[in-house]
Coordinates of C-alpha atoms and ligand atoms in Angstrom, one line a residue:
X22 CA 18.5 -44.0 -29.1
X23 CA 19.9 -40.0 -28.7
X24 CA 17.8 -37.3 -28.4
X25 CA 18.6 -33.9 -29.4
X26 CA 17.0 -31.9 -27.2
X27 CA 15.5 -28.0 -28.8
X28 CA 15.5 -26.9 -25.0
X29 CA 18.1 -28.6 -23.4
X30 CA 18.6 -26.3 -20.6
X31 CA 14.3 -26.3 -19.6
X32 CA 13.0 -28.1 -16.7
X33 CA 9.8 -28.5 -14.8
X34 CA 8.8 -24.9 -14.4
X35 CA 9.2 -23.1 -10.9
X36 CA 5.2 -22.7 -10.4
X37 CA 4.9 -26.0 -10.6
X38 CA 7.5 -27.2 -8.6
X39 CA 6.3 -24.6 -5.8
X40 CA 2.6 -26.0 -6.4
X41 CA 4.1 -29.2 -5.9
X42 CA 6.1 -28.5 -2.8
X43 CA 3.4 -26.5 -1.0
X44 CA 0.8 -29.6 -1.4
X45 CA 3.4 -32.0 -0.4
X46 CA 4.0 -29.9 3.2
X47 CA 0.1 -28.6 3.5
X48 CA 1.6 -25.1 2.7
X49 CA -0.8 -22.6 2.1
X50 CA 0.3 -22.2 -1.7
X51 CA 0.8 -18.1 -2.4
X52 CA 3.3 -19.2 -5.4
X53 CA 1.7 -20.1 -8.4
X54 CA -0.8 -17.3 -10.0
X55 CA -4.0 -18.7 -9.9
X56 CA -7.1 -18.1 -7.3
X57 CA -8.5 -20.2 -4.8
X58 CA -12.3 -18.6 -5.0
X59 CA -14.7 -19.6 -7.9
X60 CA -15.6 -18.6 -10.7
X61 CA -18.7 -16.4 -10.9
X62 CA -22.2 -18.9 -10.8
X63 CA -23.6 -17.3 -13.5
X64 CA -21.0 -17.9 -15.9
X65 CA -20.9 -21.5 -14.7
X66 CA -24.5 -21.6 -15.6
X67 CA -23.9 -20.3 -19.0
X68 CA -21.5 -22.9 -19.7
X69 CA -23.8 -25.5 -18.3
X70 CA -26.1 -24.0 -21.0
X71 CA -24.5 -24.5 -23.5
X72 CA -23.2 -27.9 -23.2
X73 CA -26.7 -28.7 -22.4
X74 CA -27.9 -27.4 -25.6
X75 CA -25.4 -29.3 -27.8
X76 CA -22.6 -26.7 -28.5
X77 CA -19.8 -29.6 -28.0
X78 CA -18.4 -30.0 -31.5
X79 CA -15.5 -28.4 -32.8
X80 CA -15.8 -24.4 -32.7
X81 CA -14.6 -22.4 -36.1
X82 CA -10.5 -22.3 -35.9
X83 CA -10.4 -18.6 -35.7
X84 CA -13.0 -18.5 -32.7
X85 CA -16.7 -18.0 -32.8
X86 CA -18.1 -15.2 -34.2
X87 CA -20.3 -14.4 -30.8
X88 CA -17.5 -14.0 -28.6
X89 CA -14.7 -12.1 -31.4
X90 CA -17.5 -10.0 -31.4
X91 CA -17.7 -9.5 -27.7
X92 CA -14.4 -8.9 -27.1
X93 CA -14.3 -6.1 -30.1
X94 CA -17.2 -4.5 -28.2
X95 CA -15.3 -4.5 -24.9
X96 CA -11.8 -3.1 -26.5
X97 CA -14.0 -0.5 -28.1
X98 CA -15.5 0.3 -24.4
X99 CA -12.0 -0.2 -22.4
X100 CA -9.3 1.3 -25.1
X101 CA -11.7 2.9 -27.8
X102 CA -10.2 0.7 -30.2
X103 CA -11.9 -0.2 -33.3
X104 CA -11.1 -3.7 -34.4
X105 CA -12.6 -6.4 -37.0
X106 CA -13.4 -9.0 -35.4
X107 CA -13.1 -11.6 -38.2
X108 CA -9.4 -10.2 -39.3
X109 CA -8.2 -9.0 -36.3
X110 CA -8.8 -11.2 -33.4
X111 CA -8.4 -15.2 -32.9
X112 CA -9.4 -17.1 -29.9
X113 CA -6.3 -19.3 -28.4
X114 CA -5.6 -21.8 -25.8
X115 CA -5.0 -19.4 -23.0
X116 CA -2.2 -16.5 -23.7
X117 CA 0.4 -18.9 -23.7
X118 CA -0.6 -20.2 -27.1
X119 CA -1.2 -16.8 -28.4
X120 CA 2.4 -15.6 -27.1
X121 CA 3.8 -19.1 -28.6
X122 CA 1.7 -18.8 -31.5
X123 CA 2.9 -15.1 -32.6
X124 CA 6.7 -15.8 -31.9
X125 CA 6.4 -19.0 -33.6
X126 CA 4.7 -17.2 -36.9
X127 CA 6.9 -14.2 -36.9
X128 CA 10.4 -15.2 -35.5
X129 CA 12.9 -16.5 -37.9
X130 CA 16.3 -18.2 -37.2
X131 CA 18.4 -15.8 -36.3
X132 CA 16.1 -12.8 -35.5
X133 CA 16.8 -11.1 -32.2
X134 CA 14.3 -10.5 -29.8
X135 CA 14.2 -7.9 -26.6
X136 CA 12.9 -9.1 -23.4
X137 CA 12.9 -7.2 -20.1
X138 CA 13.8 -9.4 -16.7
X139 CA 12.9 -10.4 -14.8
X140 CA 10.6 -12.0 -17.4
X141 CA 7.3 -14.3 -17.4
X142 CA 8.9 -17.5 -18.5
X143 CA 6.9 -18.6 -21.5
X144 CA 8.8 -16.1 -23.9
X145 CA 12.5 -17.2 -23.9
X146 CA 11.8 -20.7 -24.8
X147 CA 9.3 -19.8 -27.8
X148 CA 11.8 -17.5 -29.0
X149 CA 14.6 -20.1 -29.0
X150 CA 12.1 -23.3 -30.3
X151 CA 12.2 -20.7 -33.3
X152 CA 15.7 -20.3 -33.6
X153 CA 15.6 -16.2 -32.5
X154 CA 18.0 -15.2 -30.1
X155 CA 16.9 -13.4 -26.7
X156 CA 18.1 -10.4 -25.6
X157 CA 17.5 -9.8 -22.3
X158 CA 17.4 -6.5 -20.6
X159 CA 17.5 -5.9 -16.9
X160 CA 14.4 -3.5 -15.5
X161 CA 16.2 -0.8 -13.2
X162 CA 16.1 -1.1 -9.7
X163 CA 14.8 -0.4 -7.3
X164 CA 11.3 0.5 -9.4
X165 CA 12.1 -1.9 -12.1
X166 CA 11.6 0.7 -14.9
X167 CA 12.8 -0.1 -18.9
X168 CA 16.0 1.7 -19.4
X169 CA 14.9 3.1 -23.3
X170 CA 18.3 4.6 -23.8
X171 CA 20.3 1.2 -23.6
X172 CA 17.5 -0.6 -25.5
X173 CA 17.9 2.3 -28.2
X174 CA 21.6 1.5 -28.5
X175 CA 21.3 -2.1 -28.3
X176 CA 19.0 -2.3 -31.8
X177 CA 20.7 -3.9 -34.6
X178 CA 18.7 -4.6 -38.2
X179 CA 18.5 -8.4 -36.4
X180 CA 16.2 -6.8 -33.8
X181 CA 12.7 -8.3 -34.9
X182 CA 10.6 -7.8 -32.0
X183 CA 10.2 -6.4 -28.4
X184 CA 8.3 -8.2 -26.0
X185 CA 6.6 -5.4 -23.2
X186 CA 4.2 -6.8 -20.6
X187 CA 1.8 -4.3 -18.6
X188 CA 0.8 -4.9 -15.9
X189 CA 4.1 -6.8 -15.4
X190 CA 4.8 -10.2 -13.8
X191 CA 6.3 -10.5 -11.7
X192 CA 7.0 -7.0 -10.5
X193 CA 3.7 -5.6 -10.5
X194 CA 4.6 -2.5 -12.3
X195 CA 3.2 -0.6 -14.9
X196 CA 4.0 0.9 -18.3
X197 CA 3.4 4.8 -18.4
X198 CA 2.2 7.0 -21.6
X199 CA 6.1 8.1 -21.5
X200 CA 7.4 4.4 -21.7
X201 CA 5.0 4.3 -24.9
X202 CA 6.7 7.2 -26.5
X203 CA 10.0 6.0 -25.7
X204 CA 8.8 2.7 -27.5
X205 CA 7.6 4.1 -30.2
X206 CA 10.9 6.4 -30.9
X207 CA 12.5 3.0 -31.3
X208 CA 10.4 1.3 -33.7
X209 CA 9.8 4.0 -35.7
X210 CA 11.0 3.3 -39.4
X211 CA 11.9 -0.2 -38.6
X212 CA 10.3 -3.8 -39.1
X213 CA 10.4 -4.2 -35.4
X214 CA 7.3 -5.9 -33.9
X215 CA 5.9 -5.3 -30.9
X216 CA 4.3 -8.3 -28.6
X217 CA 2.2 -6.5 -25.7
X218 CA 1.2 -9.4 -23.3
X219 CA -1.3 -7.6 -21.2
X220 CA -2.8 -10.4 -19.5
X221 CA -3.6 -8.8 -16.8
X222 CA -5.5 -5.5 -18.1
X223 CA -8.0 -4.9 -15.7
X224 CA -5.6 -5.4 -12.6
X225 CA -4.3 -2.3 -12.5
X226 CA -4.7 0.0 -9.2
X227 CA -5.1 3.6 -8.1
X228 CA -7.2 4.8 -10.5
X229 CA -4.0 4.3 -13.0
X230 CA -5.2 4.4 -16.7
X231 CA -3.8 0.9 -18.7
X232 CA -1.4 1.7 -21.3
X233 CA -2.7 -1.1 -23.9
X234 CA -0.9 -1.0 -27.6
X235 CA -4.6 -0.6 -28.1
X236 CA -4.8 2.9 -27.2
X237 CA -1.6 3.4 -29.6
X238 CA -3.1 2.9 -33.5
X239 CA 0.2 3.5 -34.7
X240 CA 2.3 1.4 -32.3
X241 CA -1.1 -1.2 -33.0
X242 CA 0.0 -1.5 -36.6
X243 CA 3.2 -3.4 -35.9
X244 CA 1.8 -5.1 -32.8
X245 CA 0.4 -8.1 -31.4
X246 CA -1.7 -7.7 -28.1
X247 CA -2.2 -11.1 -26.1
X248 CA -4.9 -11.1 -23.5
X249 CA -6.7 -14.2 -21.0
X250 CA -9.9 -14.4 -19.8
X251 CA -8.5 -17.1 -16.9
X252 CA -7.2 -14.3 -15.7
X253 CA -10.2 -11.7 -16.1
X254 CA -12.7 -14.4 -14.7
X255 CA -10.8 -16.1 -12.5
X256 CA -10.9 -19.3 -14.7
X257 CA -7.2 -20.0 -14.9
X258 CA -7.9 -23.7 -15.7
X259 CA -10.3 -23.4 -18.7
X260 CA -7.6 -22.4 -20.8
X261 CA -8.8 -19.5 -23.1
X262 CA -7.0 -16.4 -24.3
X263 CA -6.7 -14.6 -27.4
X264 CA -4.6 -12.7 -29.8
X265 CA -5.4 -9.2 -31.3
X266 CA -3.0 -7.8 -34.4
X267 CA -3.8 -6.4 -37.4
X268 CA -4.9 -8.2 -40.6
X269 CA -1.3 -9.3 -42.0
X270 CA -0.3 -10.4 -38.7
X271 CA -3.3 -12.3 -37.7
X272 CA -2.8 -14.4 -41.2
X273 CA 0.1 -15.5 -40.1
X274 CA -0.5 -16.3 -36.5
X275 CA -3.6 -18.0 -37.5
X276 CA -1.8 -20.4 -40.1
X277 CA 0.1 -21.7 -36.8
X278 CA -2.9 -21.9 -34.3
X279 CA -4.9 -24.0 -37.1
X280 CA -2.0 -27.0 -37.2
X281 CA -1.3 -26.6 -33.5
X282 CA -4.8 -26.4 -31.7
X283 CA -7.2 -25.6 -34.5
X284 CA -10.1 -24.5 -32.3
X285 CA -10.7 -23.7 -28.6
X286 CA -13.8 -25.1 -26.3
X287 CA -16.4 -24.2 -27.9
X288 CA -19.1 -24.0 -25.0
X289 CA -16.7 -22.0 -22.9
X290 CA -16.5 -19.5 -25.7
X291 CA -20.2 -19.2 -26.3
X292 CA -20.6 -18.5 -22.3
X293 CA -17.8 -15.9 -22.2
X294 CA -19.5 -13.9 -25.3
X295 CA -23.0 -13.7 -23.3
X296 CA -20.9 -12.8 -19.7
X297 CA -19.0 -10.5 -21.6
X298 CA -22.3 -8.4 -22.7
X299 CA -22.2 -6.6 -19.2
X300 CA -19.1 -4.7 -18.7
X301 CA -19.3 -4.6 -15.0
X302 CA -18.1 -8.2 -15.3
X303 CA -14.6 -7.1 -15.9
X304 CA -15.0 -3.2 -15.1
X305 CA -15.2 -4.2 -11.2
X306 CA -11.7 -6.1 -11.1
X307 CA -9.5 -3.3 -10.3
X308 CA -11.3 -2.2 -6.9
X309 CA -11.8 -6.1 -6.3
X310 CA -8.2 -7.0 -6.6
X311 CA -6.8 -3.4 -5.0
X312 CA -8.8 -4.5 -1.9
X313 CA -7.3 -7.8 -1.6
X314 CA -3.4 -5.6 -2.1
X315 CA -4.1 -3.6 0.6
X316 CA -5.7 -6.3 3.0
X317 CA -2.1 -8.4 2.3
X318 CA 0.0 -5.3 2.4
X319 CA -1.5 -4.5 5.9
X320 CA -1.0 -7.7 7.1
X321 CA 2.1 -8.1 6.1
X322 CA 3.4 -5.5 8.1
X323 CA 3.6 -7.8 11.1
X324 CA 6.3 -9.8 9.4
X325 CA 9.9 -9.3 8.6
X326 CA 9.5 -8.9 4.9
X327 CA 9.6 -5.6 3.5
X328 CA 7.1 -5.5 1.0
X329 CA 7.4 -3.7 -2.2
X330 CA 4.6 -1.7 -3.8
X331 CA 2.4 -3.1 -6.4
X332 CA 0.5 -1.3 -9.1
X333 CA -0.9 -3.8 -10.9
X334 CA -1.3 -7.6 -11.3
X335 CA -2.1 -9.9 -8.2
X336 CA 1.6 -10.3 -7.1
X337 CA 3.4 -8.4 -4.7
X338 CA 7.3 -8.9 -4.3
X339 CA 9.0 -9.0 -1.0
X340 CA 12.6 -8.6 0.5
X341 CA 13.4 -11.2 3.2
X342 CA 16.6 -9.2 4.4
X343 CA 16.2 -10.3 8.1
X344 CA 15.1 -14.0 7.5
X345 CA 17.8 -17.0 6.8
X346 CA 20.6 -15.7 4.7
X347 CA 19.3 -18.7 1.9
X348 CA 19.6 -17.7 -1.8
X349 CA 16.0 -17.2 -2.9
X350 CA 15.6 -20.2 -4.1
X351 CA 16.4 -22.5 -0.7
X352 CA 14.7 -19.7 1.1
X353 CA 11.2 -19.8 -1.2
X354 CA 11.7 -24.1 0.3
X355 CA 12.8 -23.3 3.7
X356 CA 9.6 -21.1 4.0
X357 CA 7.2 -23.6 2.4
X358 CA 8.9 -26.4 4.9
X359 CA 9.0 -24.2 8.1
X360 CA 6.4 -21.8 7.8
X361 CA 4.1 -23.4 5.9
X362 CA 3.8 -20.9 3.0
X363 CA 4.8 -21.4 -0.6
X364 CA 5.9 -18.0 -2.9
X365 CA 8.1 -17.8 -6.0
X366 CA 11.9 -17.3 -5.7
X367 CA 12.5 -14.2 -8.2
X368 CA 15.6 -15.6 -9.6
X369 CA 13.4 -17.9 -11.5
X370 CA 12.6 -14.8 -13.7
X371 CA 16.2 -14.0 -14.7
X372 CA 17.9 -16.2 -17.6
X373 CA 21.2 -15.8 -15.4
X374 CA 19.1 -16.5 -12.0
X375 CA 19.9 -13.5 -10.2
X376 CA 19.2 -13.6 -6.8
X377 CA 18.0 -10.2 -5.1
X378 CA 16.8 -11.8 -1.9
X379 CA 13.4 -11.4 -3.2
X380 CA 10.0 -13.4 -3.6
X381 CA 6.6 -13.0 -5.2
X382 CA 3.5 -13.7 -3.3
X383 CA -0.1 -14.0 -5.3
X384 CA -2.6 -12.1 -3.3
X385 CA -5.6 -13.7 -5.7
X386 CA -6.6 -15.7 -2.4
X387 CA -9.4 -15.5 -0.4
X388 CA -9.0 -12.7 2.6
X389 CA -9.0 -15.5 4.9
X390 CA -6.4 -17.5 3.6
X391 CA -3.9 -14.5 3.2
X392 CA -4.7 -13.3 6.8
X393 CA -3.6 -16.9 7.4
X394 CA -0.8 -16.6 5.3
X395 CA 0.4 -13.4 6.9
X396 CA -0.1 -14.8 10.8
X397 CA 2.2 -17.8 9.9
X398 CA 5.1 -15.3 8.4
X399 CA 4.4 -13.0 11.8
X400 CA 7.5 -12.1 13.6
X401 CA 8.8 -14.6 16.0
X402 CA 11.5 -13.6 18.8
Ligands
LIG20 C1 2.6 -12.4 -17.8 C2 2.0 -13.4 -18.3 N1 1.6 -13.7 -19.5 C3 0.6 -15.1 -19.9 C4 0.1 -15.6 -19.0 C5 -0.1 -16.8 -19.6 O1 -1.7 -16.9 -19.6 P1 -2.7 -18.2 -19.7 O2 -3.0 -18.5 -18.4 O3 -4.1 -17.4 -20.0 O4 -2.1 -19.0 -20.9 C6 0.8 -15.4 -17.8 C7 -0.1 -16.6 -17.0 O5 0.3 -16.6 -15.6 C8 1.3 -14.5 -17.3 O6 1.7 -14.1 -16.2

C-alpha cells in the first residue's frame, strides 16, 4: 500500500525528542515548556467537586456558558475589551486546537500566510494541511524585531493571514504598540486576517503592558486571538484553551471545532470558571515568573553561557560560543548527556534549520531545580 503523506517532512517534534532524551539520561528537563510544580490546590478541589457532582457528560460545543462568561469578564478587566461570550469565545483543546481550527477554517488552497521565524512549530503544518503557503520572515537579530517594511513589500493579493505571537516563543520578546501600528497600516484596506497567538499573555515582565490585539478594536475586527489555561494555571496537561474572534470568524472556526473535538472536558471548564472569579489568580503571574527569570539569569552568570534578555514567556535564550563547537542540535544532545541538562536547539524553530549556536531554556521550574541546573552548567577548567 502506498501512503501519500500530507506532511512528508514532519517528524516527531523536538519537544518530545528532547524530553525523551532527558528521561533516558536522568537529565534536568529545561527543554519542553511545562512547569514541574503543582496546580493550585483550590483549582484541583474545584475539579474534584465538579466531577463528584456529576458534571461528566458532553459540554456544549462552544464551551460551558459559565466559562465563556468568565473569560469575557477577564478580558474586560485586563484589556478593557467588551466581548459577547456567546458569539465571540470558543473553548478549545488547548491553544493548539484554536490555532489549528482558525487556520483550517479560514485558509484556502493557494492562500499565503506570513509567519515570523523563529516560530512555534504548529503554525507551518496547519497552514500546509489547508493547502496554504507558508511565507516565513526572519526576525531581525540581535533583538528579534519584525522588519515591517520588508513585510509590507512581500504582501500580495494572495496574502490571507499574518500570524503574530507575543510574548514570543522561543525568543522571549514582546510586540510594542509601534508594531501594532505598523501592522495596522499593512492590513488596512485588505482582506488579511491576523492570528494573534497570545498564550503567554500574563507572562510579561518589568511592568510592560501586554499589547493584546484585544486592545485594538479595529485590528480585532479581522483577528483571531488564541489563549491557553495550560500556560496560565500551570496545567499544560489539561489541554484547555480558547479562541476569541468576531462573530463572523467565530462562526467559521466553530464549524471546524464541531467536527474536530466537538466539545471540551466539562468538569475542568466549570472549575476554571469558578477559579477565574478571583483576578489575583492570573494577575500575580507576571511577578511569579519574573522572579524565576531573575533567579535563573543570576545563577547562569557563573556558566559559560551568554544569556539573552527575556521580556516575557517562561523561556530564555542562551549563546554557547565557548563550549564545544557543535551545531545546536548536536550541542543540545551533548548537554543532556554530558551535563545532565536538556534544552531546545533554536534551529528547530526555523524552517531552514538556521543554526545560530543558540539554545532555549524553560525556567517554569521550581527554584531548587533551576539552581541545580545552573550549578551543573558551571564553568569547568
Ligand atoms: C507560542 C505557543 N502557542 C501555542 C501553544 C500551544 O498551547 P496549548 O498547550 O494550550 O495547546 C504553545 C505551547 O507551548 C506555544 O508556546
